[in-house]
Short mmCIF file of C-alpha atoms in Angstrom, two decimals:
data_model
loop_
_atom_site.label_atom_id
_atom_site.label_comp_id
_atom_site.label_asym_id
_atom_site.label_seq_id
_atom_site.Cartn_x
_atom_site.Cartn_y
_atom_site.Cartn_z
CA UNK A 1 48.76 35.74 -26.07
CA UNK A 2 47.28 34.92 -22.17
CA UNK A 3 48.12 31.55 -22.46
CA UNK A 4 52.16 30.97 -22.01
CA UNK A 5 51.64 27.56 -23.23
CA UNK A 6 52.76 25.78 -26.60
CA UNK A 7 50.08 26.69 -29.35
CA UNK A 8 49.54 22.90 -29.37
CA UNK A 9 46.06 22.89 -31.05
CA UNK A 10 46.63 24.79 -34.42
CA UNK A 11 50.24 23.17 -34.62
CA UNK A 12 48.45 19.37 -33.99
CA UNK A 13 46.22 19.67 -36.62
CA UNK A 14 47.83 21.34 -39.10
CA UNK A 15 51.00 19.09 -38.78
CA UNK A 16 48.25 16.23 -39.52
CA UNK A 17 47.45 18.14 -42.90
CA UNK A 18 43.39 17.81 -41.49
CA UNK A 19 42.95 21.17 -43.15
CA UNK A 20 44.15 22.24 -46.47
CA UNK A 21 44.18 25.56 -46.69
CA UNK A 22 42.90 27.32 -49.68
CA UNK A 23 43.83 30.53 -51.71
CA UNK A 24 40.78 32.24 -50.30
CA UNK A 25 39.24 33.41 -53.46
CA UNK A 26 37.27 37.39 -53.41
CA UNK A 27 36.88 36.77 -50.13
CA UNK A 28 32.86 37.17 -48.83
CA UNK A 29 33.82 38.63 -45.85
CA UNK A 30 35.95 41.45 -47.15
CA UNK A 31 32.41 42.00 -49.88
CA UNK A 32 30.00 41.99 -46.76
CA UNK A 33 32.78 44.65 -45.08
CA UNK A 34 33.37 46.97 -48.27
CA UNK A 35 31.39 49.85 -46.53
CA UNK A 36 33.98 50.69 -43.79
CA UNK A 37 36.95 50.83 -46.38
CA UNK A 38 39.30 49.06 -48.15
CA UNK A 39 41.53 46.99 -45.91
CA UNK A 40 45.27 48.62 -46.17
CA UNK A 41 48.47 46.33 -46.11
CA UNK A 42 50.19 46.72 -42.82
CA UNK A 43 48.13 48.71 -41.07
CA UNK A 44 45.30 47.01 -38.58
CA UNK A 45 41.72 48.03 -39.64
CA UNK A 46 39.43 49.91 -37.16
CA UNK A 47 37.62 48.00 -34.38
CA UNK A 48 34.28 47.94 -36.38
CA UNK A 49 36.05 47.02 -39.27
CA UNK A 50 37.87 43.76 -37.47
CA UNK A 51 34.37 43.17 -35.85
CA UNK A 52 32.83 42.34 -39.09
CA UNK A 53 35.49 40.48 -40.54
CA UNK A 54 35.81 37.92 -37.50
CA UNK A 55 31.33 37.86 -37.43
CA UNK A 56 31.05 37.55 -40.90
CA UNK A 57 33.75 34.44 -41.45
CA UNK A 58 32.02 33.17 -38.56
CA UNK A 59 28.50 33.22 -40.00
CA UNK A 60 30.17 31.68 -43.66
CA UNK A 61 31.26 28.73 -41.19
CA UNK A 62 28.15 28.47 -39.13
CA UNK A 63 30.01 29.37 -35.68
CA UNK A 64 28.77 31.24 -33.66
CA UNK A 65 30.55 34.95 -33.60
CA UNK A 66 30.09 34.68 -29.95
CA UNK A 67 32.81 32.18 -30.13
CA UNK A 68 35.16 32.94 -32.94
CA UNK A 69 35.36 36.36 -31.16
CA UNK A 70 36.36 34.98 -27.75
CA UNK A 71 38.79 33.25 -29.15
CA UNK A 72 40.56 35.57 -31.33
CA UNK A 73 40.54 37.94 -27.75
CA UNK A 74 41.89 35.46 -26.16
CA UNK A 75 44.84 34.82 -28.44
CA UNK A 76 45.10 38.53 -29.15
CA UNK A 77 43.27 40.90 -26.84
CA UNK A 78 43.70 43.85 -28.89
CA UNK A 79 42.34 42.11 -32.22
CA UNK A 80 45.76 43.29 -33.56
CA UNK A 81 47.54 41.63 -36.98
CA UNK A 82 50.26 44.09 -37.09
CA UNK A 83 52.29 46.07 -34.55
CA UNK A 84 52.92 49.86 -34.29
CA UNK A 85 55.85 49.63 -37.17
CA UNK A 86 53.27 47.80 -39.54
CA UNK A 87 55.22 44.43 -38.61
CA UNK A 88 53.37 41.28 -38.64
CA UNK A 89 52.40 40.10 -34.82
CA UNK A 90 54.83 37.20 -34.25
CA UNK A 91 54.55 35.54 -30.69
CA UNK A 92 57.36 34.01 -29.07
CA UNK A 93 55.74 30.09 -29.56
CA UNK A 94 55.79 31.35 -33.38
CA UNK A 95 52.13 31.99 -33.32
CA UNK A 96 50.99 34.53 -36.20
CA UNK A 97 48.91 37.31 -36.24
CA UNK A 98 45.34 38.31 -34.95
CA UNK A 99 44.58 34.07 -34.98
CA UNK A 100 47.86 33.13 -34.11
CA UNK A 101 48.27 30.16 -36.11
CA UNK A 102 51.25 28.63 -36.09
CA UNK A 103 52.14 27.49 -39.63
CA UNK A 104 52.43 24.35 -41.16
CA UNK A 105 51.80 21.95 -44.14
CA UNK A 106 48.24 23.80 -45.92
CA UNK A 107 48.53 27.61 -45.25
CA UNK A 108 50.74 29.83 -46.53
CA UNK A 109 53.59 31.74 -44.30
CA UNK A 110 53.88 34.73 -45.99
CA UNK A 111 49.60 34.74 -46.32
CA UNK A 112 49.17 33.90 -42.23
CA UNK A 113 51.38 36.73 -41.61
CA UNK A 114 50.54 39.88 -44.41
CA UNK A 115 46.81 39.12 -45.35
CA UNK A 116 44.64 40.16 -42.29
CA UNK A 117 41.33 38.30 -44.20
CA UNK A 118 43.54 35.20 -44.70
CA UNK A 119 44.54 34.63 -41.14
CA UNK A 120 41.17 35.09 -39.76
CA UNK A 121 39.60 32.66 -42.78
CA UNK A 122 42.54 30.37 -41.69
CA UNK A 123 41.71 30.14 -37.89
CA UNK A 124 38.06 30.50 -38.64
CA UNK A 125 38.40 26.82 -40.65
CA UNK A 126 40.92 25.39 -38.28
CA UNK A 127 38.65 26.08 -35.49
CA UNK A 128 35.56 24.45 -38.07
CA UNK A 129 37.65 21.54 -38.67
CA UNK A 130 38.00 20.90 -34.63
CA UNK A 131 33.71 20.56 -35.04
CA UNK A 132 34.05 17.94 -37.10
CA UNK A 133 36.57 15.70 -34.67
CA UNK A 134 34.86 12.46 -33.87
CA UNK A 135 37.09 12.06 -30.89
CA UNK A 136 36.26 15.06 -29.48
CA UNK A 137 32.63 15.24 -27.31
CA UNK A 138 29.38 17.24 -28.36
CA UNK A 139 26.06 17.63 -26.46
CA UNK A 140 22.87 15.62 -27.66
CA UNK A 141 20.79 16.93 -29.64
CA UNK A 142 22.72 20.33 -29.98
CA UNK A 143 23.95 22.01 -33.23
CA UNK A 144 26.67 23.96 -34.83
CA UNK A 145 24.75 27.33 -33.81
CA UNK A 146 24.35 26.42 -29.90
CA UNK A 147 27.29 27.90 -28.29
CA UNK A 148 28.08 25.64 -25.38
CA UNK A 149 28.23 23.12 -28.34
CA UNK A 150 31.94 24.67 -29.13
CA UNK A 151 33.60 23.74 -25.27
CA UNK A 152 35.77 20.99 -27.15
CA UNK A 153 36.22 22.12 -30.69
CA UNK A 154 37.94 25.50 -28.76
CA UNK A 155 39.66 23.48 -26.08
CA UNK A 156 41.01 21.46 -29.35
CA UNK A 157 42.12 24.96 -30.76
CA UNK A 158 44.91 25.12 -28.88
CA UNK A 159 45.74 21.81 -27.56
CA UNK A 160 43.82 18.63 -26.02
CA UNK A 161 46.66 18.48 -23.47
CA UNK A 162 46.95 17.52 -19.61
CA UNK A 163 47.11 21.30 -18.98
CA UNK A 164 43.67 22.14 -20.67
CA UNK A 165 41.37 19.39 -18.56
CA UNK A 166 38.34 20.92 -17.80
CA UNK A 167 38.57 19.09 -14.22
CA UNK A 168 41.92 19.15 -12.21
CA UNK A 169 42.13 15.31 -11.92
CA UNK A 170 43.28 15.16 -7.86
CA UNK A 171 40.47 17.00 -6.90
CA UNK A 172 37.40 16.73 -9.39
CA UNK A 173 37.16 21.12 -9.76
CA UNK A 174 37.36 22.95 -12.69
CA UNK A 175 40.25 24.13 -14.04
CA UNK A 176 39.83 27.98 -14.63
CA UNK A 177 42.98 27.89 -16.20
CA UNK A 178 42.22 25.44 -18.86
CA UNK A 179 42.05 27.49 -22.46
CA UNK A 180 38.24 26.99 -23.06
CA UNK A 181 37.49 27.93 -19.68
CA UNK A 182 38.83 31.36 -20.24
CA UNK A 183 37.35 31.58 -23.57
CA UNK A 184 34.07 30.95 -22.79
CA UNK A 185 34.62 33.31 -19.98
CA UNK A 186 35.37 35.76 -22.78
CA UNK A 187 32.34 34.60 -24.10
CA UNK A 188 30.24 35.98 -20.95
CA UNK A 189 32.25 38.76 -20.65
CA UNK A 190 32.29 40.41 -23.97
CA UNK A 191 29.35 38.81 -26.07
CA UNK A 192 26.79 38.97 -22.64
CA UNK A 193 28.19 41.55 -20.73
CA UNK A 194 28.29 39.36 -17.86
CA UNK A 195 24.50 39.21 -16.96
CA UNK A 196 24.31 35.45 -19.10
CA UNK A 197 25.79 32.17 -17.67
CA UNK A 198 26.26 29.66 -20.17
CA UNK A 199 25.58 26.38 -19.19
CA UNK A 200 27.86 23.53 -17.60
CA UNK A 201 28.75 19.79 -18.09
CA UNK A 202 28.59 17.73 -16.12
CA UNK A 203 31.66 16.77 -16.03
CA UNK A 204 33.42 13.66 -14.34
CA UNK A 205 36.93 13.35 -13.64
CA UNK A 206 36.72 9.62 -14.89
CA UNK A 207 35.81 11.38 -18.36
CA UNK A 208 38.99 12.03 -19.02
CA UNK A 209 42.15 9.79 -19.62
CA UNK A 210 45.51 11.27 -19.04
CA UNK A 211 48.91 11.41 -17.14
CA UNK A 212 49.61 15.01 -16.04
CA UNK A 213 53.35 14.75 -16.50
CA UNK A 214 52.73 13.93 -20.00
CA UNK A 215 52.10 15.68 -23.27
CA UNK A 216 49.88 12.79 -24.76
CA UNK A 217 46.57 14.33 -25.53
CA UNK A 218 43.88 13.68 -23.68
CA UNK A 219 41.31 10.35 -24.25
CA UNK A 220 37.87 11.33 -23.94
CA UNK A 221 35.56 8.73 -22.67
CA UNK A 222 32.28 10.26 -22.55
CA UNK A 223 31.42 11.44 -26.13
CA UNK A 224 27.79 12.97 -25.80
CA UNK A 225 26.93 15.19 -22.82
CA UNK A 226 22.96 15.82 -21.74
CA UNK A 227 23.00 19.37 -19.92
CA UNK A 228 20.10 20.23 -17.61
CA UNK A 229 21.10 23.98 -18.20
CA UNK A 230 20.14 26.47 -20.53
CA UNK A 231 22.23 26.45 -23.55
CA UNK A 232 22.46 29.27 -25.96
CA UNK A 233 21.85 29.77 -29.51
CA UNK A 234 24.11 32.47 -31.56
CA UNK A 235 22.07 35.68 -31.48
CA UNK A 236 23.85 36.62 -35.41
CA UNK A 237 21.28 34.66 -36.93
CA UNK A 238 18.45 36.92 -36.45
CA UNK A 239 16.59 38.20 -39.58
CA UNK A 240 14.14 41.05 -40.17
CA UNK A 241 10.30 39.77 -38.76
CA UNK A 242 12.03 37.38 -36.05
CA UNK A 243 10.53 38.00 -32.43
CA UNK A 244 13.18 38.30 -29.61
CA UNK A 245 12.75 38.83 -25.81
CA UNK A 246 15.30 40.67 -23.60
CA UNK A 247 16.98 38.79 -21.16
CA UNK A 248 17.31 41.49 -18.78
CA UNK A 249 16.42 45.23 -18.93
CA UNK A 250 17.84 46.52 -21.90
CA UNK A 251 17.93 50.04 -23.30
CA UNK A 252 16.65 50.66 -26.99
CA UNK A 253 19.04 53.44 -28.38
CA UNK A 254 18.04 56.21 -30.86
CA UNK A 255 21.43 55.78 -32.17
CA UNK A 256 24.03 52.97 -32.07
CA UNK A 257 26.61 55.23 -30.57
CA UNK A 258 24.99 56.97 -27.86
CA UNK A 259 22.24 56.29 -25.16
CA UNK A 260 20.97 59.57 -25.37
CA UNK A 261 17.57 59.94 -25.80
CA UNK A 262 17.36 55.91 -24.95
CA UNK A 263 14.01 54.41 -23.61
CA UNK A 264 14.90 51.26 -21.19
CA UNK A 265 12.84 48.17 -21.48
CA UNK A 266 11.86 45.47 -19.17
CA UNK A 267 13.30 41.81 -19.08
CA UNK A 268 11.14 39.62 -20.87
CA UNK A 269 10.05 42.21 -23.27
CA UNK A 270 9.15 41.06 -26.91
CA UNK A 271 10.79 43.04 -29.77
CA UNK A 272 11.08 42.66 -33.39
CA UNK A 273 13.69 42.75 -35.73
CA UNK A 274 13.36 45.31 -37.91
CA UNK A 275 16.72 44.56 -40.34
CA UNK A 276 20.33 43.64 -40.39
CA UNK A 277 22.97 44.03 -37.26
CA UNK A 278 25.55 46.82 -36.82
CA UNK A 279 28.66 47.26 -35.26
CA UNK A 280 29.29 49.63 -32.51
CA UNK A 281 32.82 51.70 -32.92
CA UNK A 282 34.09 51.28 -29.28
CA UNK A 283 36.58 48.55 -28.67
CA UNK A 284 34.61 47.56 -25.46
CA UNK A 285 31.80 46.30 -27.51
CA UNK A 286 32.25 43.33 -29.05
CA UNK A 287 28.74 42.57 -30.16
CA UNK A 288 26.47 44.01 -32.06
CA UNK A 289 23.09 46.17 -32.33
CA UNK A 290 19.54 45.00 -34.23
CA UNK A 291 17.01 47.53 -35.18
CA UNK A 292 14.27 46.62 -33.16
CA UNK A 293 10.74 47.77 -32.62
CA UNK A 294 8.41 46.76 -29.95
CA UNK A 295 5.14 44.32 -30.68
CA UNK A 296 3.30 47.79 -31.00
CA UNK A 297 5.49 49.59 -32.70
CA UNK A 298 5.63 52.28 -30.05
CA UNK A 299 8.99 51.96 -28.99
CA UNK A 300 11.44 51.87 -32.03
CA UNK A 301 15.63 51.90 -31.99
CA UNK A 302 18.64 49.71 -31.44
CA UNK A 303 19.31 46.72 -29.10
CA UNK A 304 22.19 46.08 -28.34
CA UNK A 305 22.49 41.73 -28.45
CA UNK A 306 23.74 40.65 -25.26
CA UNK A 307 20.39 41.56 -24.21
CA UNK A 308 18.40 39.59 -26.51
CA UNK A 309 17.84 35.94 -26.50
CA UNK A 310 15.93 33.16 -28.89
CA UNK A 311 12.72 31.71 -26.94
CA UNK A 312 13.75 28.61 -28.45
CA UNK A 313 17.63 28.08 -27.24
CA UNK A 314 16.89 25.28 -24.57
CA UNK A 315 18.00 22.05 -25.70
CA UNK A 316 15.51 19.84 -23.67
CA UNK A 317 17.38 16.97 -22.09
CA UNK A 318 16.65 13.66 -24.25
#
């Protein structure tokens, strides 16, 4: 885990019994992942495989992957539920597994710690549950699907403490510490490959109550945020006949694994989507490919989708 700090997020709300956890029937996610192989006990699946577990139980929830993807990097960078004896991952602030729940009253131990599909379905509705805070602030007139949308619900994650305030309080500057911060860094690091910047509050340091020598969580007193920046929609809800444009030059692959062959594109190019996503086998790449074709048809292949944007993602200031 990066952050050496009390798991305080997954502990707080599952000591409040918010979330009861359920025996996670046939799980969907393990269906919609049956191609790369049935998922053995003790051992950690491939990259690809983990990839579409975390995407998929995202999509069920209506997160965006983008997010539910940082966040399981952040609290295990190698996307890693067991260790090299086959041993569940156990940190040392009791956290458990690839999610690193800590357990409580509504999820089972023994579950959080053997069952791979569990533990992700468990953080995936923890983190769900933080959405649906009213204490906690959104943006107006943003959805579930806009990604800047999830700053608080992932700062709740692990703990609405002193220590995660998105502004150091003496001095009014962000705190690139603070657990969301590095998350959504994540975020432009592994979902946009660094060439997106998601957008910024406007933040205030008199929107946010607290004593920094105290545990208390913190009060928020602004609730709704209107951002003058580009936000960002979730690029996993594409479908086959949607029109995307590249956000930057982008190459369009013959083949997912290799840019042989690949014909590069200019930003602002319109493409089509041509069918579902795929995952990419490297451990680097964290998103995923569309079949695309160009509005022509000339140019046909794979995209990979931290080049790709909705036209529609602004959320016009209200």
């Amino acid at each position: 885990m990066k952050i050496p700090l009390m798991k305080v997020g997954a502990l707080t709300c599952l000591t409040l019994g918010l979330f009861q956890g359920q025996a996670f029937a046939e799980s969907g996610i393990t269906n919609a992942c049956s191609s790369f192989g049935e998922i053995q006990s003790n051992v950690n699946p491939s990259h690809k495989q983990i990839n579409c577990l975390l995407t998929n139980a995202a999509i069920e929830a209506e997160i965006p992957p983008e997010v539910v993807k940082a966040v399981a990097t952040q609290e295990n960078g190698d996307w890693r539920q067991f260790n090299e004896d086959g041993k569940p991952i156990i940190s040392g602030d009791g956290g458990i597994g690839l999610m690193q729940l800590t357990n409580k009253s509504g999820y089972d131990q023994k579950k959080l710690e053997n069952d791979l599909v569990y533990n992700i379905e468990a953080g995936v509705e923890v983190l769900s549950g933080m959405y649906s805070r009213m204490d906690l602030p959104k943006i107006k007139g943003a959805g579930r699907r806009v990604i800047e949308n999830w700053y608080f619900p992932v700062m709740a994650y692990n703990g609405t403490k002193p220590v995660n305030s998105p502004l150091y309080q003496e001095n009014g500057k962000i705190n690139p510490n603070a657990y969301q911060e590095e998350v959504f860094a994540e975020i432009e690091n592994q979902s946009y490959l660094n060439g997106t910047k998601l957008a910024k509050y406007p933040f205030k340091t008199t929107d946010f109550q607290y004593d920094r020598e105290s545990t208390e969580n913190i009060i928020f007193k602004n609730l709704e945020y209107t951002l003058t920046d580009q936000t960002h929609d979730s690029v996993y809800w594409f479908k086959a006949g949607d029109t995307v444009v590249t956000t930057s030059s982008a190459n369009i692959r013959k083949e997912i694994s290799t840019t042989a062959g690949a014909v590069s594109v200019p930003p602002n190019t319109s493409l089509i989507i041509t069918g579902n996503f795929n995952y990419h086998e490297s451990k680097g790449n964290k998103f995923v490919f569309y079949p695309v074709q160009t509005e022509d048809g000339k140019i046909k292949g794979y995209v990979s989708s931290a080049y790709i944007s909705n036209r529609l993602s602004i959320v016009a200031p209200i």
